[in-house]
């Protein structure tokens, strides 16, 4: 079915959707990734058949053979995106074709099947349409969409799977962080990605390998981890699930270059918007010791994390074994971070014009 624009999804409506009153109670205070909508999308792939049986089905558990490949060798990738519903009831997605393209880049790195990009986007649309009543409209709220794919061939041989299952599930969410600046733990014991590794792929394994560093961050009362490069343990890479930017006092915004980091769609949008707001945007290797020195001297005035879940979140301080490095206006939203965040959120939610063709509306 690749290249075919009209995909025939079979739709089986849930016989037991969550009651309206219960859904409204969930939407009033959704948290992050705790509640799921009434439906999900599934599409199968087999080495002989290609993609087949695209379907929308009631949300529910999967039954897997214990020898299912993903449970042993972790051939799994995912995406994260959000649907926004405005008060006038228009539903918007932000750059879904960019998620579709990145999904295939991740698939290629993990030796998995390629999913036609229009099929990826249509799968997301199908779920958003049937469960649009689950999109909260409050401040900072959205429907988080989680497309993912895993090896569901049944065997213990080490080789790419003969079968994959692609799915999309959805979860109403509020803000990932409370809105205050976050404290970041600089991981000196663990690294996330090495040259030639899987750092640029959105695979579950990268997250599994980062959990211990995240636990170390929590022990030091930090919300997030900052990883350094695996070779010299010197260069700033990214956070566990977010990219990082620094604002300098000469109207320059800097971020580490691509390679071993995840090519964030938010990162890309921030760079575009910052240039339009008159900033010089630089992608260059950033030594952590230079960051500490520049923060102390005032050359760095702000730092922020960005990603679909976190949107744009200011960083108040970096903590590491030898001490704490405070950034600019500690604990408050710096003006540059705030303007970039507002600019991005307004486009995503349709309250500012979409001059880049980034927004897809769903009817
Ligand atoms: C998903 C992700 C990001 C952010 O990507 P967006 O496309 O902006 O959501 C950054 N880093 C990692 C490790 C990620 O998994």
mmCIF file of C-alpha atoms and ligand atoms in Angstrom:
data_model
loop_
_atom_site.group_PDB
_atom_site.id
_atom_site.type_symbol
_atom_site.label_atom_id
_atom_site.label_comp_id
_atom_site.label_asym_id
_atom_site.label_seq_id
_atom_site.Cartn_x
_atom_site.Cartn_y
_atom_site.Cartn_z
ATOM 1 C CA UNK A 1 0.000 0.000 0.000
ATOM 2 C CA UNK A 2 2.981 2.353 -0.035
ATOM 3 C CA UNK A 3 2.453 5.493 -2.090
ATOM 4 C CA UNK A 4 -1.320 4.996 -1.983
ATOM 5 C CA UNK A 5 -3.031 8.091 -0.560
ATOM 6 C CA UNK A 6 -6.308 6.453 0.421
ATOM 7 C CA UNK A 7 -5.576 3.969 3.134
ATOM 8 C CA UNK A 8 -8.470 1.757 4.093
ATOM 9 C CA UNK A 9 -8.590 1.753 7.862
ATOM 10 C CA UNK A 10 -11.063 -0.654 9.434
ATOM 11 C CA UNK A 11 -12.716 1.128 12.370
ATOM 12 C CA UNK A 12 -14.068 -0.805 15.340
ATOM 13 C CA UNK A 13 -15.620 1.580 17.836
ATOM 14 C CA UNK A 14 -15.227 0.874 21.521
ATOM 15 C CA UNK A 15 -18.336 -0.706 23.012
ATOM 16 C CA UNK A 16 -17.311 0.675 26.405
ATOM 17 C CA UNK A 17 -15.980 4.210 25.973
ATOM 18 C CA UNK A 18 -15.119 6.084 29.151
ATOM 19 C CA UNK A 19 -18.257 7.823 30.447
ATOM 20 C CA UNK A 20 -18.513 11.556 29.650
ATOM 21 C CA UNK A 21 -18.410 12.621 33.294
ATOM 22 C CA UNK A 22 -15.311 10.531 34.001
ATOM 23 C CA UNK A 23 -13.584 11.783 30.856
ATOM 24 C CA UNK A 24 -14.308 15.394 31.780
ATOM 25 C CA UNK A 25 -12.855 14.776 35.243
ATOM 26 C CA UNK A 26 -9.679 13.346 33.656
ATOM 27 C CA UNK A 27 -9.418 16.260 31.202
ATOM 28 C CA UNK A 28 -9.712 18.775 34.030
ATOM 29 C CA UNK A 29 -6.452 17.500 35.521
ATOM 30 C CA UNK A 30 -4.801 15.013 33.177
ATOM 31 C CA UNK A 31 -1.225 14.877 34.520
ATOM 32 C CA UNK A 32 1.202 13.420 31.977
ATOM 33 C CA UNK A 33 0.727 10.051 30.269
ATOM 34 C CA UNK A 34 -1.509 8.507 32.923
ATOM 35 C CA UNK A 35 -4.867 8.258 31.140
ATOM 36 C CA UNK A 36 -5.467 6.931 27.630
ATOM 37 C CA UNK A 37 -8.235 7.498 25.119
ATOM 38 C CA UNK A 38 -10.882 4.995 23.978
ATOM 39 C CA UNK A 39 -9.116 3.838 20.811
ATOM 40 C CA UNK A 40 -5.740 2.982 19.297
ATOM 41 C CA UNK A 41 -4.334 2.365 15.824
ATOM 42 C CA UNK A 42 -2.580 -0.819 14.748
ATOM 43 C CA UNK A 43 -0.892 -1.677 11.434
ATOM 44 C CA UNK A 44 1.019 -4.891 10.783
ATOM 45 C CA UNK A 45 4.102 -5.443 8.681
ATOM 46 C CA UNK A 46 5.486 -8.689 7.401
ATOM 47 C CA UNK A 47 8.568 -9.218 5.293
ATOM 48 C CA UNK A 48 6.492 -10.887 2.546
ATOM 49 C CA UNK A 49 3.272 -8.853 2.774
ATOM 50 C CA UNK A 50 4.581 -5.374 3.613
ATOM 51 C CA UNK A 51 2.138 -3.166 5.564
ATOM 52 C CA UNK A 52 -1.349 -4.622 5.974
ATOM 53 C CA UNK A 53 -4.540 -4.453 8.044
ATOM 54 C CA UNK A 54 -4.557 -0.780 9.145
ATOM 55 C CA UNK A 55 -7.177 -0.500 11.858
ATOM 56 C CA UNK A 56 -8.640 1.616 14.622
ATOM 57 C CA UNK A 57 -9.641 -0.579 17.537
ATOM 58 C CA UNK A 58 -10.735 -0.136 21.172
ATOM 59 C CA UNK A 59 -7.789 0.724 23.457
ATOM 60 C CA UNK A 60 -6.645 -2.363 25.308
ATOM 61 C CA UNK A 61 -3.860 -4.755 26.255
ATOM 62 C CA UNK A 62 -1.746 -6.710 23.796
ATOM 63 C CA UNK A 63 -1.092 -10.404 24.029
ATOM 64 C CA UNK A 64 2.499 -11.323 23.140
ATOM 65 C CA UNK A 65 4.357 -14.587 22.834
ATOM 66 C CA UNK A 66 7.188 -14.644 25.416
ATOM 67 C CA UNK A 67 9.673 -15.088 22.559
ATOM 68 C CA UNK A 68 8.533 -11.876 20.850
ATOM 69 C CA UNK A 69 11.732 -10.301 19.588
ATOM 70 C CA UNK A 70 11.317 -6.829 21.133
ATOM 71 C CA UNK A 71 11.246 -8.325 24.638
ATOM 72 C CA UNK A 72 14.768 -9.665 24.113
ATOM 73 C CA UNK A 73 16.596 -7.354 21.715
ATOM 74 C CA UNK A 74 14.692 -4.076 22.124
ATOM 75 C CA UNK A 75 14.010 -3.316 18.459
ATOM 76 C CA UNK A 76 11.585 -0.483 19.237
ATOM 77 C CA UNK A 77 11.186 3.142 18.156
ATOM 78 C CA UNK A 78 8.654 5.835 18.912
ATOM 79 C CA UNK A 79 7.542 9.383 18.262
ATOM 80 C CA UNK A 80 5.954 12.063 20.435
ATOM 81 C CA UNK A 81 3.617 14.725 19.118
ATOM 82 C CA UNK A 82 0.633 16.726 20.314
ATOM 83 C CA UNK A 83 -2.846 17.626 19.049
ATOM 84 C CA UNK A 84 -4.151 20.996 20.252
ATOM 85 C CA UNK A 85 -7.809 21.990 20.339
ATOM 86 C CA UNK A 86 -8.621 25.686 20.347
ATOM 87 C CA UNK A 87 -11.634 27.169 22.086
ATOM 88 C CA UNK A 88 -13.332 27.458 18.679
ATOM 89 C CA UNK A 89 -12.914 23.683 18.382
ATOM 90 C CA UNK A 90 -10.245 23.547 15.652
ATOM 91 C CA UNK A 91 -7.802 20.665 16.104
ATOM 92 C CA UNK A 92 -4.184 21.238 15.110
ATOM 93 C CA UNK A 93 -1.070 19.110 14.701
ATOM 94 C CA UNK A 94 2.416 20.633 14.601
ATOM 95 C CA UNK A 95 4.650 19.408 11.748
ATOM 96 C CA UNK A 96 3.382 15.786 11.703
ATOM 97 C CA UNK A 97 5.278 15.078 8.463
ATOM 98 C CA UNK A 98 8.507 15.884 10.326
ATOM 99 C CA UNK A 99 7.659 13.222 12.909
ATOM 100 C CA UNK A 100 6.886 10.782 10.072
ATOM 101 C CA UNK A 101 10.253 11.475 8.427
ATOM 102 C CA UNK A 102 12.159 11.136 11.699
ATOM 103 C CA UNK A 103 10.313 7.899 12.465
ATOM 104 C CA UNK A 104 11.756 6.408 9.293
ATOM 105 C CA UNK A 105 15.245 7.685 10.146
ATOM 106 C CA UNK A 106 14.951 5.938 13.500
ATOM 107 C CA UNK A 107 13.616 2.818 11.753
ATOM 108 C CA UNK A 108 16.566 2.786 9.367
ATOM 109 C CA UNK A 109 19.085 2.993 12.244
ATOM 110 C CA UNK A 110 17.359 0.144 14.062
ATOM 111 C CA UNK A 111 17.139 -2.017 10.903
ATOM 112 C CA UNK A 112 13.329 -1.864 10.960
ATOM 113 C CA UNK A 113 10.744 -1.530 8.181
ATOM 114 C CA UNK A 114 10.017 1.884 6.648
ATOM 115 C CA UNK A 115 6.469 3.180 7.087
ATOM 116 C CA UNK A 116 5.135 5.390 4.246
ATOM 117 C CA UNK A 117 5.036 8.919 5.665
ATOM 118 C CA UNK A 118 1.484 9.566 4.485
ATOM 119 C CA UNK A 119 0.375 6.349 6.214
ATOM 120 C CA UNK A 120 2.011 7.526 9.467
ATOM 121 C CA UNK A 121 0.200 10.885 9.259
ATOM 122 C CA UNK A 122 -3.115 9.254 8.324
ATOM 123 C CA UNK A 123 -2.828 6.842 11.265
ATOM 124 C CA UNK A 124 -2.397 9.789 13.624
ATOM 125 C CA UNK A 125 -5.314 11.639 11.997
ATOM 126 C CA UNK A 126 -7.563 8.585 12.349
ATOM 127 C CA UNK A 127 -6.940 8.387 16.093
ATOM 128 C CA UNK A 128 -7.276 12.120 16.676
ATOM 129 C CA UNK A 129 -10.560 12.197 14.755
ATOM 130 C CA UNK A 130 -12.219 9.340 16.601
ATOM 131 C CA UNK A 131 -10.982 10.509 20.019
ATOM 132 C CA UNK A 132 -11.165 14.278 19.504
ATOM 133 C CA UNK A 133 -13.411 14.547 22.561
ATOM 134 C CA UNK A 134 -10.297 13.643 24.568
ATOM 135 C CA UNK A 135 -8.331 16.760 23.608
ATOM 136 C CA UNK A 136 -8.320 19.109 26.601
ATOM 137 C CA UNK A 137 -8.493 22.837 25.879
ATOM 138 C CA UNK A 138 -7.031 24.283 29.087
ATOM 139 C CA UNK A 139 -3.841 26.291 29.385
ATOM 140 C CA UNK A 140 -0.834 24.093 28.556
ATOM 141 C CA UNK A 141 -3.057 21.105 27.809
ATOM 142 C CA UNK A 142 -3.110 18.907 24.718
ATOM 143 C CA UNK A 143 -3.550 15.347 23.510
ATOM 144 C CA UNK A 144 -0.148 13.659 23.514
ATOM 145 C CA UNK A 145 0.184 11.199 20.644
ATOM 146 C CA UNK A 146 2.550 8.275 20.844
ATOM 147 C CA UNK A 147 3.206 6.473 17.543
ATOM 148 C CA UNK A 148 5.528 3.510 18.047
ATOM 149 C CA UNK A 149 6.729 0.352 16.338
ATOM 150 C CA UNK A 150 8.281 -2.818 17.665
ATOM 151 C CA UNK A 151 9.610 -6.166 16.481
ATOM 152 C CA UNK A 152 6.900 -8.738 17.019
ATOM 153 C CA UNK A 153 8.471 -11.647 15.213
ATOM 154 C CA UNK A 154 8.625 -14.708 17.483
ATOM 155 C CA UNK A 155 12.120 -16.243 17.671
ATOM 156 C CA UNK A 156 15.328 -15.827 19.656
ATOM 157 C CA UNK A 157 17.761 -15.485 16.767
ATOM 158 C CA UNK A 158 19.626 -12.185 16.649
ATOM 159 C CA UNK A 159 18.538 -10.560 13.379
ATOM 160 C CA UNK A 160 16.108 -7.903 12.215
ATOM 161 C CA UNK A 161 12.531 -9.055 12.755
ATOM 162 C CA UNK A 162 10.357 -10.510 10.001
ATOM 163 C CA UNK A 163 7.320 -8.769 11.529
ATOM 164 C CA UNK A 164 6.635 -5.357 13.052
ATOM 165 C CA UNK A 165 3.607 -3.809 14.695
ATOM 166 C CA UNK A 166 3.036 -0.072 14.313
ATOM 167 C CA UNK A 167 0.650 1.533 16.780
ATOM 168 C CA UNK A 168 -0.595 4.923 17.870
ATOM 169 C CA UNK A 169 -1.998 5.595 21.326
ATOM 170 C CA UNK A 170 -3.077 8.931 22.797
ATOM 171 C CA UNK A 171 -3.082 10.469 26.253
ATOM 172 C CA UNK A 172 -4.544 13.796 27.400
ATOM 173 C CA UNK A 173 -1.793 15.782 29.118
ATOM 174 C CA UNK A 174 -1.134 18.943 31.062
ATOM 175 C CA UNK A 175 2.226 20.675 31.404
ATOM 176 C CA UNK A 176 5.221 18.353 31.720
ATOM 177 C CA UNK A 177 6.917 20.693 34.175
ATOM 178 C CA UNK A 178 5.250 22.996 36.676
ATOM 179 C CA UNK A 179 6.259 26.072 34.675
ATOM 180 C CA UNK A 180 9.094 27.074 36.999
ATOM 181 C CA UNK A 181 12.709 26.888 35.918
ATOM 182 C CA UNK A 182 14.126 23.379 36.244
ATOM 183 C CA UNK A 183 17.372 22.315 37.854
ATOM 184 C CA UNK A 184 19.586 20.108 35.745
ATOM 185 C CA UNK A 185 22.020 17.445 36.918
ATOM 186 C CA UNK A 186 25.182 17.208 34.796
ATOM 187 C CA UNK A 187 25.876 13.492 34.480
ATOM 188 C CA UNK A 188 29.573 12.760 34.887
ATOM 189 C CA UNK A 189 29.204 9.011 35.444
ATOM 190 C CA UNK A 190 26.912 8.015 32.592
ATOM 191 C CA UNK A 191 26.697 8.913 28.922
ATOM 192 C CA UNK A 192 23.748 8.674 26.570
ATOM 193 C CA UNK A 193 25.185 8.225 23.085
ATOM 194 C CA UNK A 194 28.470 7.573 21.339
ATOM 195 C CA UNK A 195 29.581 8.283 17.765
ATOM 196 C CA UNK A 196 28.205 5.494 15.601
ATOM 197 C CA UNK A 197 25.597 4.633 18.226
ATOM 198 C CA UNK A 198 21.865 5.266 18.411
ATOM 199 C CA UNK A 199 21.798 8.779 19.905
ATOM 200 C CA UNK A 200 20.023 10.270 16.890
ATOM 201 C CA UNK A 201 17.331 7.563 16.833
ATOM 202 C CA UNK A 202 14.212 7.864 18.970
ATOM 203 C CA UNK A 203 14.433 4.359 20.418
ATOM 204 C CA UNK A 204 13.265 3.066 23.752
ATOM 205 C CA UNK A 205 16.715 1.659 24.495
ATOM 206 C CA UNK A 206 18.206 5.148 24.755
ATOM 207 C CA UNK A 207 15.696 5.927 27.473
ATOM 208 C CA UNK A 208 16.331 2.683 29.360
ATOM 209 C CA UNK A 209 20.043 3.492 29.392
ATOM 210 C CA UNK A 210 19.347 6.980 30.744
ATOM 211 C CA UNK A 211 17.130 6.030 33.677
ATOM 212 C CA UNK A 212 19.957 5.504 36.143
ATOM 213 C CA UNK A 213 21.347 8.954 35.370
ATOM 214 C CA UNK A 214 17.843 10.360 35.844
ATOM 215 C CA UNK A 215 17.660 8.629 39.235
ATOM 216 C CA UNK A 216 20.993 10.222 40.151
ATOM 217 C CA UNK A 217 19.531 13.592 39.150
ATOM 218 C CA UNK A 218 16.540 13.048 41.431
ATOM 219 C CA UNK A 219 18.852 12.186 44.317
ATOM 220 C CA UNK A 220 20.429 15.608 43.817
ATOM 221 C CA UNK A 221 17.035 17.317 43.660
ATOM 222 C CA UNK A 222 17.272 17.924 39.938
ATOM 223 C CA UNK A 223 14.426 17.542 37.460
ATOM 224 C CA UNK A 224 16.477 16.494 34.455
ATOM 225 C CA UNK A 225 19.857 15.132 33.361
ATOM 226 C CA UNK A 226 22.291 16.790 31.011
ATOM 227 C CA UNK A 227 24.473 14.309 29.174
ATOM 228 C CA UNK A 228 28.014 15.051 28.008
ATOM 229 C CA UNK A 229 29.706 13.425 25.033
ATOM 230 C CA UNK A 230 30.915 9.865 25.489
ATOM 231 C CA UNK A 231 34.447 10.365 24.125
ATOM 232 C CA UNK A 232 35.879 13.337 26.015
ATOM 233 C CA UNK A 233 33.161 13.778 28.659
ATOM 234 C CA UNK A 234 33.423 17.461 27.976
ATOM 235 C CA UNK A 235 30.912 18.579 25.354
ATOM 236 C CA UNK A 236 27.288 19.313 26.141
ATOM 237 C CA UNK A 237 24.901 16.998 24.260
ATOM 238 C CA UNK A 238 21.288 17.056 25.426
ATOM 239 C CA UNK A 239 18.930 16.116 28.222
ATOM 240 C CA UNK A 240 17.257 12.695 28.570
ATOM 241 C CA UNK A 241 14.390 13.661 26.280
ATOM 242 C CA UNK A 242 14.932 17.294 25.362
ATOM 243 C CA UNK A 243 17.398 19.443 23.466
ATOM 244 C CA UNK A 244 19.216 22.351 25.092
ATOM 245 C CA UNK A 245 19.874 25.997 24.172
ATOM 246 C CA UNK A 246 21.881 28.828 25.729
ATOM 247 C CA UNK A 247 21.255 32.546 25.274
ATOM 248 C CA UNK A 248 24.299 34.850 25.155
ATOM 249 C CA UNK A 249 24.406 38.536 25.939
ATOM 250 C CA UNK A 250 25.325 39.403 22.310
ATOM 251 C CA UNK A 251 21.924 38.327 20.887
ATOM 252 C CA UNK A 252 23.264 34.893 20.046
ATOM 253 C CA UNK A 253 21.520 31.612 20.758
ATOM 254 C CA UNK A 254 23.682 28.493 20.787
ATOM 255 C CA UNK A 255 22.942 24.787 20.760
ATOM 256 C CA UNK A 256 25.083 21.673 20.245
ATOM 257 C CA UNK A 257 25.318 20.348 16.673
ATOM 258 C CA UNK A 258 23.477 17.250 15.431
ATOM 259 C CA UNK A 259 25.238 13.895 15.323
ATOM 260 C CA UNK A 260 24.863 11.989 18.561
ATOM 261 C CA UNK A 261 21.813 13.988 19.732
ATOM 262 C CA UNK A 262 18.168 13.600 18.790
ATOM 263 C CA UNK A 263 17.232 16.005 15.963
ATOM 264 C CA UNK A 264 14.341 17.681 17.788
ATOM 265 C CA UNK A 265 11.512 19.198 15.783
ATOM 266 C CA UNK A 266 11.092 21.782 18.533
ATOM 267 C CA UNK A 267 14.862 22.459 18.325
ATOM 268 C CA UNK A 268 14.498 23.083 14.615
ATOM 269 C CA UNK A 269 11.472 25.363 15.093
ATOM 270 C CA UNK A 270 13.267 27.323 17.832
ATOM 271 C CA UNK A 271 16.243 27.959 15.564
ATOM 272 C CA UNK A 272 13.948 29.222 12.785
ATOM 273 C CA UNK A 273 11.930 31.471 15.097
ATOM 274 C CA UNK A 274 15.004 32.829 16.883
ATOM 275 C CA UNK A 275 16.517 33.896 13.540
ATOM 276 C CA UNK A 276 13.243 35.635 12.672
ATOM 277 C CA UNK A 277 13.323 37.421 16.026
ATOM 278 C CA UNK A 278 16.758 38.827 15.138
ATOM 279 C CA UNK A 279 19.052 36.422 16.956
ATOM 280 C CA UNK A 280 22.154 34.854 15.529
ATOM 281 C CA UNK A 281 21.698 31.109 15.896
ATOM 282 C CA UNK A 282 24.834 29.004 16.204
ATOM 283 C CA UNK A 283 25.196 25.227 16.295
ATOM 284 C CA UNK A 284 28.581 24.555 17.837
ATOM 285 C CA UNK A 285 30.238 22.238 20.346
ATOM 286 C CA UNK A 286 29.852 23.691 23.848
ATOM 287 C CA UNK A 287 32.314 22.685 26.567
ATOM 288 C CA UNK A 288 30.607 22.314 29.931
ATOM 289 C CA UNK A 289 33.393 24.185 31.757
ATOM 290 C CA UNK A 290 32.968 27.107 29.358
ATOM 291 C CA UNK A 291 29.223 27.092 30.097
ATOM 292 C CA UNK A 292 29.977 27.345 33.828
ATOM 293 C CA UNK A 293 32.434 30.189 33.197
ATOM 294 C CA UNK A 294 30.088 32.060 30.840
ATOM 295 C CA UNK A 295 27.175 31.736 33.246
ATOM 296 C CA UNK A 296 29.352 33.149 36.045
ATOM 297 C CA UNK A 297 30.599 36.059 33.930
ATOM 298 C CA UNK A 298 27.145 36.912 32.626
ATOM 299 C CA UNK A 299 27.983 36.090 29.009
ATOM 300 C CA UNK A 300 25.288 33.391 29.167
ATOM 301 C CA UNK A 301 22.074 34.983 30.376
ATOM 302 C CA UNK A 302 19.544 32.187 29.922
ATOM 303 C CA UNK A 303 19.364 28.463 29.230
ATOM 304 C CA UNK A 304 16.360 26.384 28.269
ATOM 305 C CA UNK A 305 15.296 22.852 27.400
ATOM 306 C CA UNK A 306 12.958 22.155 24.499
ATOM 307 C CA UNK A 307 10.913 19.283 23.157
ATOM 308 C CA UNK A 308 7.337 18.347 22.375
ATOM 309 C CA UNK A 309 6.582 17.297 25.948
ATOM 310 C CA UNK A 310 8.497 20.081 27.709
ATOM 311 C CA UNK A 311 7.728 22.764 25.074
ATOM 312 C CA UNK A 312 10.326 25.384 26.131
ATOM 313 C CA UNK A 313 11.310 25.188 29.772
ATOM 314 C CA UNK A 314 13.785 27.579 31.420
ATOM 315 C CA UNK A 315 16.789 26.113 33.253
ATOM 316 C CA UNK A 316 17.566 27.743 36.592
ATOM 317 C CA UNK A 317 20.783 25.960 37.517
ATOM 318 C CA UNK A 318 23.190 23.177 36.613
ATOM 319 C CA UNK A 319 24.365 20.963 39.444
ATOM 320 C CA UNK A 320 27.366 18.694 39.261
ATOM 321 C CA UNK A 321 29.621 16.829 41.648
ATOM 322 C CA UNK A 322 31.781 19.931 42.278
ATOM 323 C CA UNK A 323 29.051 22.497 42.762
ATOM 324 C CA UNK A 324 26.149 24.484 41.363
ATOM 325 C CA UNK A 325 26.120 26.857 38.410
ATOM 326 C CA UNK A 326 23.233 29.299 38.457
ATOM 327 C CA UNK A 327 21.908 30.767 35.239
ATOM 328 C CA UNK A 328 20.879 34.414 34.935
ATOM 329 C CA UNK A 329 17.555 35.212 36.544
ATOM 330 C CA UNK A 330 17.436 32.044 38.618
ATOM 331 C CA UNK A 331 13.992 30.522 38.920
ATOM 332 C CA UNK A 332 12.165 32.874 36.595
ATOM 333 C CA UNK A 333 11.454 32.799 32.909
ATOM 334 C CA UNK A 334 14.132 34.846 31.125
ATOM 335 C CA UNK A 335 12.809 37.279 28.510
ATOM 336 C CA UNK A 336 14.311 35.532 25.481
ATOM 337 C CA UNK A 337 13.129 32.107 26.618
ATOM 338 C CA UNK A 338 9.686 33.541 27.329
ATOM 339 C CA UNK A 339 9.369 35.224 23.919
ATOM 340 C CA UNK A 340 10.433 32.066 22.087
ATOM 341 C CA UNK A 341 8.054 29.975 24.114
ATOM 342 C CA UNK A 342 5.113 32.312 23.488
ATOM 343 C CA UNK A 343 5.925 32.470 19.770
ATOM 344 C CA UNK A 344 5.995 28.682 19.491
ATOM 345 C CA UNK A 345 2.912 28.025 21.601
ATOM 346 C CA UNK A 346 0.868 30.647 19.752
ATOM 347 C CA UNK A 347 1.584 29.013 16.388
ATOM 348 C CA UNK A 348 0.886 25.525 17.758
ATOM 349 C CA UNK A 349 -2.436 26.642 19.223
ATOM 350 C CA UNK A 350 -3.474 28.811 16.292
ATOM 351 C CA UNK A 351 -3.417 32.172 18.087
ATOM 352 C CA UNK A 352 -0.570 33.439 15.852
ATOM 353 C CA UNK A 353 -0.332 33.083 12.071
ATOM 354 C CA UNK A 354 1.438 29.993 10.768
ATOM 355 C CA UNK A 355 3.898 31.532 8.336
ATOM 356 C CA UNK A 356 5.877 28.292 7.801
ATOM 357 C CA UNK A 357 3.137 25.807 6.936
ATOM 358 C CA UNK A 358 3.889 23.968 10.173
ATOM 359 C CA UNK A 359 0.297 23.477 11.313
ATOM 360 C CA UNK A 360 -2.097 20.829 10.001
ATOM 361 C CA UNK A 361 -5.732 21.192 10.957
ATOM 362 C CA UNK A 362 -7.891 18.096 11.357
ATOM 363 C CA UNK A 363 -11.598 18.244 10.631
HETATM 364 C C1 LIG B 1 11.967 13.403 21.438
HETATM 365 C C2 LIG B 1 13.283 13.868 21.940
HETATM 366 C C3 LIG B 1 13.676 15.217 21.885
HETATM 367 C C4 LIG B 1 12.763 16.325 21.436
HETATM 368 O O1 LIG B 1 12.300 16.174 20.120
HETATM 369 P P1 LIG B 1 11.013 16.990 19.648
HETATM 370 O O2 LIG B 1 10.850 16.599 18.231
HETATM 371 O O3 LIG B 1 11.317 18.420 19.811
HETATM 372 O O4 LIG B 1 9.889 16.556 20.526
HETATM 373 C C5 LIG B 1 14.946 15.540 22.318
HETATM 374 N N1 LIG B 1 15.786 14.603 22.794
HETATM 375 C C6 LIG B 1 15.444 13.312 22.877
HETATM 376 C C7 LIG B 1 16.410 12.326 23.417
HETATM 377 C C8 LIG B 1 14.176 12.895 22.455
HETATM 378 O O5 LIG B 1 13.837 11.605 22.553
#
